[in-house]
Amino acid sequence: KVVADMLSVAGVDRIITMDLHADQIQGFFDIPVDHLYGANVLAKYVESLKLKDLIVASPDVGGTKRANAFCKKMHILTDKEVPMVICYKHRPDFNKVSEMRVLGDVKDKDVVIVDDMADTAGTLCKAAQVMKENGARSVRAVVAHGIMSGKACENIENSQLEELVFTNTIPFEGKKCSKVKVVSIAEPIAETILAIQEHRSISELNIH
């Protein structure tokens, strides 16, 4: 809220954001906020792969809403129902280390794990391993923000992931990671700016 107020005092009269960590952050602003989602460009990339038996996965229970929304986007693009599975951490006993399990069938499926960000990518790599152990044909991950801190690149390279795809909201330069693909959000940002300048509806752009 303090940052939101500082921006307003500095003279900002409208904000365009992409994939806020929590939608409620929009409520901190007293000025219009246009919240875009990287899932739109990520879904188009996944659609271009023409995966045989696509299934969407959430790496944790908290991400089910995001994964479900991605399923709906893929349904629109492919005109096919896209199922969803969930990874969850199971704790056998109160003093035992939790283990990750899959809620749903991924055998012989092409799994796409959907998350909001990749920091050290530990959870994504563990989820990919569990998917493979449960018979998945291929596993890849798509996330909005590629933070890629610490040993993230090393973790991805040594993981069961076919690839990790994220947008260029955060610069990813000078880091060698053969499994990483970056997709541009220039088009949706440009379309939103143009729509604002021309006083057109942004929701009609289908980029929210």
XYZ file of N, CA, C and O in Angstrom, residues 5 12 23 37 51 66 86 89 100 111 128 131 133 141 153 169 174-175 187:
76
model
N 0.843 4.153 -2.852
C 0.644 5.575 -2.552
C 1.813 6.422 -3.069
O 1.613 7.535 -3.562
N 1.850 9.119 -11.027
C 1.319 8.013 -11.826
C -0.200 8.011 -11.737
O -0.758 8.077 -10.645
N -3.973 -11.213 -6.462
C -4.887 -10.281 -7.132
C -5.320 -9.133 -6.229
O -5.626 -8.037 -6.698
N -2.152 -11.083 -17.648
C -1.672 -12.406 -17.256
C -0.766 -13.006 -18.332
O -1.133 -13.073 -19.509
N 0.971 -30.974 -28.421
C 1.211 -32.134 -27.576
C 0.087 -33.150 -27.725
O -1.093 -32.790 -27.799
N -4.904 -21.184 -10.500
C -4.105 -20.760 -11.648
C -4.067 -21.857 -12.713
O -4.224 -21.589 -13.911
N -2.932 -32.451 -9.569
C -2.363 -31.611 -8.514
C -1.254 -32.358 -7.784
O -1.406 -33.538 -7.441
N 2.037 -32.095 -0.989
C 3.030 -32.637 -0.058
C 2.333 -33.450 1.016
O 1.523 -32.927 1.778
N 6.217 -35.599 -1.883
C 5.290 -35.072 -2.875
C 4.581 -36.213 -3.597
O 5.200 -37.193 -3.992
N 2.730 -33.605 -19.657
C 2.364 -32.744 -18.528
C 2.948 -31.342 -18.678
O 4.121 -31.182 -19.017
N 8.340 -32.320 -11.347
C 8.648 -32.999 -12.609
C 9.120 -34.426 -12.352
O 8.740 -35.366 -13.065
N 6.166 -36.562 -11.458
C 5.360 -36.833 -12.653
C 5.970 -37.973 -13.466
O 5.278 -38.882 -13.922
N 7.994 -40.293 -12.377
C 7.894 -41.530 -11.596
C 6.511 -42.143 -11.716
O 6.335 -43.356 -11.537
N 7.443 -27.032 -17.800
C 6.826 -26.065 -16.893
C 6.717 -24.712 -17.564
O 7.611 -24.317 -18.332
N 19.392 -22.490 -12.599
C 19.763 -23.030 -13.913
C 20.301 -24.452 -13.787
O 19.950 -25.337 -14.581
N 9.256 -10.685 -18.271
C 8.968 -9.629 -17.297
C 10.213 -9.284 -16.496
O 10.378 -8.154 -16.034
N 22.636 -13.529 -20.149
C 23.961 -13.942 -19.709
C 23.994 -15.229 -18.913
O 25.028 -15.626 -18.403
N 22.851 -15.895 -18.796
C 22.804 -17.152 -18.055
C 22.629 -18.302 -19.030
O 21.720 -18.279 -19.862
N 3.720 -7.822 -27.044
C 2.459 -7.633 -27.763
C 1.289 -7.301 -26.837
O 0.600 -6.301 -27.070
